[in-house]
Amino acid sequence: MTSRRYTVRVTKDELVFSAGHFITFNGDECERIHGHNWRVAVEVDGPLDENHYVFDFIALRDLTRALVAELDHRMLLPDRNPHIRVGVEGRNVVCRHRDRLWSFPAEECVILPIENTTAERIADHLGDRLRAAIASRGMPFPRAMRVSVEENFGQWATAHWDAEEDGG
């Protein structure tokens, strides 16, 4: 008997956000500020439900779109990077790396609970938020999920979760 696996994938023009960032690399080097038109794709695996689908495409799109909208036209900053200090000073977010200092209007920033604003960590952050959104709405949890972020044409990073590996 063959076993069937089912996957639903959502990636749409509305799952794109424009945002600035900079990362540290080679230890404690820090690149210049720049931006991307990031694209997000989400895949979920699981059995078919009573409606014969894995997950509602529209619900998955809408949940993802809401998370993507929070990042659109913002400066993305990491709060767990050991080489970049990020803090709020008055109405601004101030970042420091060695002798460099940046100041951004707070309402134009998103401080992410990640170590570096790489595509990998942004994908992981979006996946964590998406899993929490699914759980908070009492929706059936997928067997596996992949969130991919394209930071530049043809350059994708993907974070994977598997319920069986997570003990779920």
PDB file of N, CA, C and O in Angstrom, residues 69-128:
ATOM      1  N   ALA A  69       2.632  42.198   6.469  1.00  0.00           N
ATOM      2  CA  ALA A  69       2.279  43.623   6.527  1.00  0.00           C
ATOM      3  C   ALA A  69       2.971  44.337   7.690  1.00  0.00           C
ATOM      4  O   ALA A  69       3.312  45.520   7.585  1.00  0.00           O
ATOM      5  N   GLU A  70       3.208  43.623   8.784  1.00  0.00           N
ATOM      6  CA  GLU A  70       3.882  44.228   9.941  1.00  0.00           C
ATOM      7  C   GLU A  70       5.326  44.612   9.631  1.00  0.00           C
ATOM      8  O   GLU A  70       5.896  45.470  10.309  1.00  0.00           O
ATOM      9  N   LEU A  71       5.920  43.979   8.620  1.00  0.00           N
ATOM     10  CA  LEU A  71       7.325  44.230   8.272  1.00  0.00           C
ATOM     11  C   LEU A  71       7.485  45.199   7.107  1.00  0.00           C
ATOM     12  O   LEU A  71       8.590  45.689   6.860  1.00  0.00           O
ATOM     13  N   ASP A  72       6.399  45.481   6.410  1.00  0.00           N
ATOM     14  CA  ASP A  72       6.477  46.268   5.191  1.00  0.00           C
ATOM     15  C   ASP A  72       6.831  47.729   5.468  1.00  0.00           C
ATOM     16  O   ASP A  72       6.271  48.361   6.364  1.00  0.00           O
ATOM     17  N   HIS A  73       7.786  48.231   4.707  1.00  0.00           N
ATOM     18  CA  HIS A  73       8.262  49.612   4.801  1.00  0.00           C
ATOM     19  C   HIS A  73       8.762  49.949   6.200  1.00  0.00           C
ATOM     20  O   HIS A  73       8.439  50.984   6.776  1.00  0.00           O
ATOM     21  N   ARG A  74       9.551  49.035   6.731  1.00  0.00           N
ATOM     22  CA  ARG A  74      10.143  49.206   8.054  1.00  0.00           C
ATOM     23  C   ARG A  74      11.635  48.921   7.985  1.00  0.00           C
ATOM     24  O   ARG A  74      12.134  48.278   7.058  1.00  0.00           O
ATOM     25  N   MET A  75      12.327  49.338   9.007  1.00  0.00           N
ATOM     26  CA  MET A  75      13.718  48.968   9.223  1.00  0.00           C
ATOM     27  C   MET A  75      13.685  47.782  10.170  1.00  0.00           C
ATOM     28  O   MET A  75      13.106  47.858  11.257  1.00  0.00           O
ATOM     29  N   LEU A  76      14.285  46.667   9.771  1.00  0.00           N
ATOM     30  CA  LEU A  76      14.283  45.444  10.578  1.00  0.00           C
ATOM     31  C   LEU A  76      15.563  45.399  11.408  1.00  0.00           C
ATOM     32  O   LEU A  76      16.668  45.460  10.855  1.00  0.00           O
ATOM     33  N   LEU A  77      15.399  45.273  12.714  1.00  0.00           N
ATOM     34  CA  LEU A  77      16.540  45.307  13.626  1.00  0.00           C
ATOM     35  C   LEU A  77      16.504  44.106  14.565  1.00  0.00           C
ATOM     36  O   LEU A  77      15.435  43.745  15.068  1.00  0.00           O
ATOM     37  N   PRO A  78      17.671  43.506  14.821  1.00  0.00           N
ATOM     38  CA  PRO A  78      17.719  42.348  15.724  1.00  0.00           C
ATOM     39  C   PRO A  78      17.935  42.794  17.172  1.00  0.00           C
ATOM     40  O   PRO A  78      18.739  43.682  17.437  1.00  0.00           O
ATOM     41  N   ASP A  79      17.245  42.169  18.112  1.00  0.00           N
ATOM     42  CA  ASP A  79      17.496  42.540  19.515  1.00  0.00           C
ATOM     43  C   ASP A  79      18.385  41.539  20.244  1.00  0.00           C
ATOM     44  O   ASP A  79      18.658  41.712  21.426  1.00  0.00           O
ATOM     45  N   ARG A  80      18.852  40.503  19.540  1.00  0.00           N
ATOM     46  CA  ARG A  80      19.680  39.483  20.198  1.00  0.00           C
ATOM     47  C   ARG A  80      21.073  39.362  19.580  1.00  0.00           C
ATOM     48  O   ARG A  80      21.755  38.365  19.791  1.00  0.00           O
ATOM     49  N   ASN A  81      21.482  40.350  18.806  1.00  0.00           N
ATOM     50  CA  ASN A  81      22.798  40.296  18.177  1.00  0.00           C
ATOM     51  C   ASN A  81      23.835  40.775  19.187  1.00  0.00           C
ATOM     52  O   ASN A  81      23.719  41.878  19.716  1.00  0.00           O
ATOM     53  N   PRO A  82      24.862  39.956  19.475  1.00  0.00           N
ATOM     54  CA  PRO A  82      25.845  40.365  20.478  1.00  0.00           C
ATOM     55  C   PRO A  82      26.731  41.527  20.036  1.00  0.00           C
ATOM     56  O   PRO A  82      27.408  42.133  20.860  1.00  0.00           O
ATOM     57  N   HIS A  83      26.701  41.885  18.744  1.00  0.00           N
ATOM     58  CA  HIS A  83      27.574  42.942  18.231  1.00  0.00           C
ATOM     59  C   HIS A  83      26.827  44.235  17.919  1.00  0.00           C
ATOM     60  O   HIS A  83      27.454  45.252  17.639  1.00  0.00           O
ATOM     61  N   ILE A  84      25.496  44.186  17.941  1.00  0.00           N
ATOM     62  CA  ILE A  84      24.688  45.376  17.668  1.00  0.00           C
ATOM     63  C   ILE A  84      23.820  45.643  18.889  1.00  0.00           C
ATOM     64  O   ILE A  84      23.051  44.792  19.310  1.00  0.00           O
ATOM     65  N   ARG A  85      23.974  46.812  19.457  1.00  0.00           N
ATOM     66  CA  ARG A  85      23.133  47.209  20.585  1.00  0.00           C
ATOM     67  C   ARG A  85      21.957  48.019  20.048  1.00  0.00           C
ATOM     68  O   ARG A  85      22.149  49.003  19.333  1.00  0.00           O
ATOM     69  N   VAL A  86      20.758  47.599  20.389  1.00  0.00           N
ATOM     70  CA  VAL A  86      19.537  48.257  19.927  1.00  0.00           C
ATOM     71  C   VAL A  86      18.782  48.729  21.154  1.00  0.00           C
ATOM     72  O   VAL A  86      18.554  47.954  22.089  1.00  0.00           O
ATOM     73  N   GLY A  87      18.382  49.990  21.159  1.00  0.00           N
ATOM     74  CA  GLY A  87      17.617  50.517  22.282  1.00  0.00           C
ATOM     75  C   GLY A  87      16.730  51.665  21.846  1.00  0.00           C
ATOM     76  O   GLY A  87      16.973  52.306  20.820  1.00  0.00           O
ATOM     77  N   VAL A  88      15.714  51.913  22.618  1.00  0.00           N
ATOM     78  CA  VAL A  88      14.809  53.016  22.347  1.00  0.00           C
ATOM     79  C   VAL A  88      15.271  54.217  23.156  1.00  0.00           C
ATOM     80  O   VAL A  88      15.495  54.119  24.369  1.00  0.00           O
ATOM     81  N   GLU A  89      15.434  55.343  22.475  1.00  0.00           N
ATOM     82  CA  GLU A  89      15.814  56.600  23.117  1.00  0.00           C
ATOM     83  C   GLU A  89      14.816  57.657  22.669  1.00  0.00           C
ATOM     84  O   GLU A  89      14.879  58.123  21.537  1.00  0.00           O
ATOM     85  N   GLY A  90      13.889  57.980  23.558  1.00  0.00           N
ATOM     86  CA  GLY A  90      12.841  58.924  23.192  1.00  0.00           C
ATOM     87  C   GLY A  90      11.958  58.344  22.116  1.00  0.00           C
ATOM     88  O   GLY A  90      11.423  57.253  22.257  1.00  0.00           O
ATOM     89  N   ARG A  91      11.835  59.066  21.000  1.00  0.00           N
ATOM     90  CA  ARG A  91      10.984  58.616  19.898  1.00  0.00           C
ATOM     91  C   ARG A  91      11.764  57.875  18.819  1.00  0.00           C
ATOM     92  O   ARG A  91      11.242  57.614  17.749  1.00  0.00           O
ATOM     93  N   ASN A  92      13.022  57.559  19.116  1.00  0.00           N
ATOM     94  CA  ASN A  92      13.867  56.889  18.138  1.00  0.00           C
ATOM     95  C   ASN A  92      14.379  55.555  18.643  1.00  0.00           C
ATOM     96  O   ASN A  92      14.470  55.330  19.854  1.00  0.00           O
ATOM     97  N   VAL A  93      14.731  54.709  17.694  1.00  0.00           N
ATOM     98  CA  VAL A  93      15.459  53.486  17.987  1.00  0.00           C
ATOM     99  C   VAL A  93      16.902  53.760  17.580  1.00  0.00           C
ATOM    100  O   VAL A  93      17.162  54.208  16.456  1.00  0.00           O
ATOM    101  N   VAL A  94      17.803  53.519  18.502  1.00  0.00           N
ATOM    102  CA  VAL A  94      19.219  53.772  18.256  1.00  0.00           C
ATOM    103  C   VAL A  94      19.955  52.438  18.240  1.00  0.00           C
ATOM    104  O   VAL A  94      19.752  51.591  19.105  1.00  0.00           O
ATOM    105  N   CYS A  95      20.798  52.277  17.224  1.00  0.00           N
ATOM    106  CA  CYS A  95      21.606  51.061  17.074  1.00  0.00           C
ATOM    107  C   CYS A  95      23.071  51.466  17.089  1.00  0.00           C
ATOM    108  O   CYS A  95      23.455  52.466  16.485  1.00  0.00           O
ATOM    109  N   ARG A  96      23.856  50.643  17.751  1.00  0.00           N
ATOM    110  CA  ARG A  96      25.287  50.902  17.820  1.00  0.00           C
ATOM    111  C   ARG A  96      26.061  49.636  17.473  1.00  0.00           C
ATOM    112  O   ARG A  96      25.724  48.552  17.943  1.00  0.00           O
ATOM    113  N   HIS A  97      27.087  49.829  16.661  1.00  0.00           N
ATOM    114  CA  HIS A  97      28.047  48.762  16.343  1.00  0.00           C
ATOM    115  C   HIS A  97      29.419  49.418  16.349  1.00  0.00           C
ATOM    116  O   HIS A  97      29.693  50.302  15.531  1.00  0.00           O
ATOM    117  N   ARG A  98      30.248  49.013  17.298  1.00  0.00           N
ATOM    118  CA  ARG A  98      31.566  49.639  17.475  1.00  0.00           C
ATOM    119  C   ARG A  98      31.392  51.155  17.521  1.00  0.00           C
ATOM    120  O   ARG A  98      30.682  51.652  18.377  1.00  0.00           O
ATOM    121  N   ASP A  99      32.035  51.883  16.579  1.00  0.00           N
ATOM    122  CA  ASP A  99      31.952  53.354  16.593  1.00  0.00           C
ATOM    123  C   ASP A  99      30.844  53.887  15.681  1.00  0.00           C
ATOM    124  O   ASP A  99      30.735  55.089  15.491  1.00  0.00           O
ATOM    125  N   ARG A 100      30.012  53.000  15.136  1.00  0.00           N
ATOM    126  CA  ARG A 100      28.915  53.421  14.259  1.00  0.00           C
ATOM    127  C   ARG A 100      27.632  53.561  15.066  1.00  0.00           C
ATOM    128  O   ARG A 100      27.379  52.797  15.994  1.00  0.00           O
ATOM    129  N   LEU A 101      26.827  54.548  14.671  1.00  0.00           N
ATOM    130  CA  LEU A 101      25.562  54.804  15.355  1.00  0.00           C
ATOM    131  C   LEU A 101      24.502  55.136  14.309  1.00  0.00           C
ATOM    132  O   LEU A 101      24.756  55.918  13.396  1.00  0.00           O
ATOM    133  N   TRP A 102      23.331  54.502  14.432  1.00  0.00           N
ATOM    134  CA  TRP A 102      22.199  54.790  13.571  1.00  0.00           C
ATOM    135  C   TRP A 102      21.028  55.161  14.471  1.00  0.00           C
ATOM    136  O   TRP A 102      20.849  54.576  15.536  1.00  0.00           O
ATOM    137  N   SER A 103      20.215  56.102  14.014  1.00  0.00           N
ATOM    138  CA  SER A 103      19.012  56.486  14.736  1.00  0.00           C
ATOM    139  C   SER A 103      17.851  56.509  13.747  1.00  0.00           C
ATOM    140  O   SER A 103      17.950  57.134  12.687  1.00  0.00           O
ATOM    141  N   PHE A 104      16.776  55.794  14.105  1.00  0.00           N
ATOM    142  CA  PHE A 104      15.613  55.677  13.227  1.00  0.00           C
ATOM    143  C   PHE A 104      14.359  56.066  14.013  1.00  0.00           C
ATOM    144  O   PHE A 104      14.264  55.783  15.215  1.00  0.00           O
ATOM    145  N   PRO A 105      13.368  56.676  13.355  1.00  0.00           N
ATOM    146  CA  PRO A 105      12.091  56.903  14.029  1.00  0.00           C
ATOM    147  C   PRO A 105      11.509  55.564  14.485  1.00  0.00           C
ATOM    148  O   PRO A 105      11.457  54.608  13.709  1.00  0.00           O
ATOM    149  N   ALA A 106      11.115  55.488  15.738  1.00  0.00           N
ATOM    150  CA  ALA A 106      10.646  54.222  16.310  1.00  0.00           C
ATOM    151  C   ALA A 106       9.483  53.624  15.528  1.00  0.00           C
ATOM    152  O   ALA A 106       9.431  52.402  15.340  1.00  0.00           O
ATOM    153  N   GLU A 107       8.564  54.458  15.051  1.00  0.00           N
ATOM    154  CA  GLU A 107       7.401  53.923  14.336  1.00  0.00           C
ATOM    155  C   GLU A 107       7.766  53.336  12.972  1.00  0.00           C
ATOM    156  O   GLU A 107       6.944  52.668  12.344  1.00  0.00           O
ATOM    157  N   GLU A 108       8.999  53.540  12.527  1.00  0.00           N
ATOM    158  CA  GLU A 108       9.437  52.995  11.248  1.00  0.00           C
ATOM    159  C   GLU A 108      10.311  51.743  11.409  1.00  0.00           C
ATOM    160  O   GLU A 108      10.876  51.252  10.434  1.00  0.00           O
ATOM    161  N   CYS A 109      10.403  51.245  12.631  1.00  0.00           N
ATOM    162  CA  CYS A 109      11.261  50.084  12.912  1.00  0.00           C
ATOM    163  C   CYS A 109      10.442  48.910  13.434  1.00  0.00           C
ATOM    164  O   CYS A 109       9.394  49.099  14.041  1.00  0.00           O
ATOM    165  N   VAL A 110      10.981  47.733  13.194  1.00  0.00           N
ATOM    166  CA  VAL A 110      10.492  46.525  13.847  1.00  0.00           C
ATOM    167  C   VAL A 110      11.708  45.879  14.486  1.00  0.00           C
ATOM    168  O   VAL A 110      12.669  45.531  13.791  1.00  0.00           O
ATOM    169  N   ILE A 111      11.674  45.784  15.803  1.00  0.00           N
ATOM    170  CA  ILE A 111      12.754  45.121  16.529  1.00  0.00           C
ATOM    171  C   ILE A 111      12.342  43.660  16.676  1.00  0.00           C
ATOM    172  O   ILE A 111      11.350  43.350  17.331  1.00  0.00           O
ATOM    173  N   LEU A 112      13.109  42.794  16.036  1.00  0.00           N
ATOM    174  CA  LEU A 112      12.766  41.374  15.985  1.00  0.00           C
ATOM    175  C   LEU A 112      13.531  40.590  17.046  1.00  0.00           C
ATOM    176  O   LEU A 112      14.712  40.884  17.294  1.00  0.00           O
ATOM    177  N   PRO A 113      12.903  39.577  17.636  1.00  0.00           N
ATOM    178  CA  PRO A 113      13.571  38.764  18.663  1.00  0.00           C
ATOM    179  C   PRO A 113      14.484  37.709  18.022  1.00  0.00           C
ATOM    180  O   PRO A 113      14.279  36.506  18.177  1.00  0.00           O
ATOM    181  N   ILE A 114      15.467  38.195  17.264  1.00  0.00           N
ATOM    182  CA  ILE A 114      16.377  37.318  16.529  1.00  0.00           C
ATOM    183  C   ILE A 114      17.809  37.813  16.686  1.00  0.00           C
ATOM    184  O   ILE A 114      18.041  38.942  17.090  1.00  0.00           O
ATOM    185  N   GLU A 115      18.760  36.968  16.323  1.00  0.00           N
ATOM    186  CA  GLU A 115      20.179  37.268  16.469  1.00  0.00           C
ATOM    187  C   GLU A 115      20.722  38.111  15.331  1.00  0.00           C
ATOM    188  O   GLU A 115      21.702  38.840  15.514  1.00  0.00           O
ATOM    189  N   ASN A 116      20.142  37.995  14.143  1.00  0.00           N
ATOM    190  CA  ASN A 116      20.635  38.702  12.976  1.00  0.00           C
ATOM    191  C   ASN A 116      19.490  38.769  11.972  1.00  0.00           C
ATOM    192  O   ASN A 116      18.687  37.833  11.887  1.00  0.00           O
ATOM    193  N   THR A 117      19.400  39.842  11.208  1.00  0.00           N
ATOM    194  CA  THR A 117      18.288  39.990  10.276  1.00  0.00           C
ATOM    195  C   THR A 117      18.613  39.327   8.927  1.00  0.00           C
ATOM    196  O   THR A 117      18.433  39.909   7.867  1.00  0.00           O
ATOM    197  N   THR A 118      19.064  38.080   9.000  1.00  0.00           N
ATOM    198  CA  THR A 118      19.289  37.280   7.808  1.00  0.00           C
ATOM    199  C   THR A 118      17.957  36.715   7.319  1.00  0.00           C
ATOM    200  O   THR A 118      16.986  36.624   8.087  1.00  0.00           O
ATOM    201  N   ALA A 119      17.925  36.301   6.063  1.00  0.00           N
ATOM    202  CA  ALA A 119      16.709  35.692   5.525  1.00  0.00           C
ATOM    203  C   ALA A 119      16.318  34.452   6.326  1.00  0.00           C
ATOM    204  O   ALA A 119      15.133  34.204   6.565  1.00  0.00           O
ATOM    205  N   GLU A 120      17.322  33.681   6.776  1.00  0.00           N
ATOM    206  CA  GLU A 120      17.047  32.477   7.558  1.00  0.00           C
ATOM    207  C   GLU A 120      16.317  32.814   8.858  1.00  0.00           C
ATOM    208  O   GLU A 120      15.325  32.165   9.214  1.00  0.00           O
ATOM    209  N   ARG A 121      16.817  33.818   9.569  1.00  0.00           N
ATOM    210  CA  ARG A 121      16.210  34.158  10.866  1.00  0.00           C
ATOM    211  C   ARG A 121      14.863  34.854  10.684  1.00  0.00           C
ATOM    212  O   ARG A 121      13.970  34.698  11.511  1.00  0.00           O
ATOM    213  N   ILE A 122      14.699  35.620   9.603  1.00  0.00           N
ATOM    214  CA  ILE A 122      13.399  36.238   9.331  1.00  0.00           C
ATOM    215  C   ILE A 122      12.379  35.155   8.993  1.00  0.00           C
ATOM    216  O   ILE A 122      11.235  35.192   9.465  1.00  0.00           O
ATOM    217  N   ALA A 123      12.780  34.151   8.204  1.00  0.00           N
ATOM    218  CA  ALA A 123      11.886  33.019   7.903  1.00  0.00           C
ATOM    219  C   ALA A 123      11.491  32.304   9.189  1.00  0.00           C
ATOM    220  O   ALA A 123      10.320  31.952   9.387  1.00  0.00           O
ATOM    221  N   ASP A 124      12.452  32.084  10.067  1.00  0.00           N
ATOM    222  CA  ASP A 124      12.186  31.413  11.344  1.00  0.00           C
ATOM    223  C   ASP A 124      11.218  32.231  12.187  1.00  0.00           C
ATOM    224  O   ASP A 124      10.261  31.693  12.759  1.00  0.00           O
ATOM    225  N   HIS A 125      11.439  33.535  12.262  1.00  0.00           N
ATOM    226  CA  HIS A 125      10.554  34.425  13.023  1.00  0.00           C
ATOM    227  C   HIS A 125       9.132  34.383  12.466  1.00  0.00           C
ATOM    228  O   HIS A 125       8.161  34.241  13.220  1.00  0.00           O
ATOM    229  N   LEU A 126       9.001  34.496  11.141  1.00  0.00           N
ATOM    230  CA  LEU A 126       7.664  34.445  10.537  1.00  0.00           C
ATOM    231  C   LEU A 126       6.994  33.102  10.795  1.00  0.00           C
ATOM    232  O   LEU A 126       5.792  33.042  11.058  1.00  0.00           O
ATOM    233  N   GLY A 127       7.762  32.022  10.732  1.00  0.00           N
ATOM    234  CA  GLY A 127       7.203  30.701  11.007  1.00  0.00           C
ATOM    235  C   GLY A 127       6.714  30.563  12.436  1.00  0.00           C
ATOM    236  O   GLY A 127       5.629  30.015  12.680  1.00  0.00           O
ATOM    237  N   ASP A 128       7.490  31.063  13.384  1.00  0.00           N
ATOM    238  CA  ASP A 128       7.054  31.029  14.788  1.00  0.00           C
ATOM    239  C   ASP A 128       5.759  31.811  14.972  1.00  0.00           C
ATOM    240  O   ASP A 128       4.829  31.355  15.653  1.00  0.00           O
TER     241      ASP A 128
END
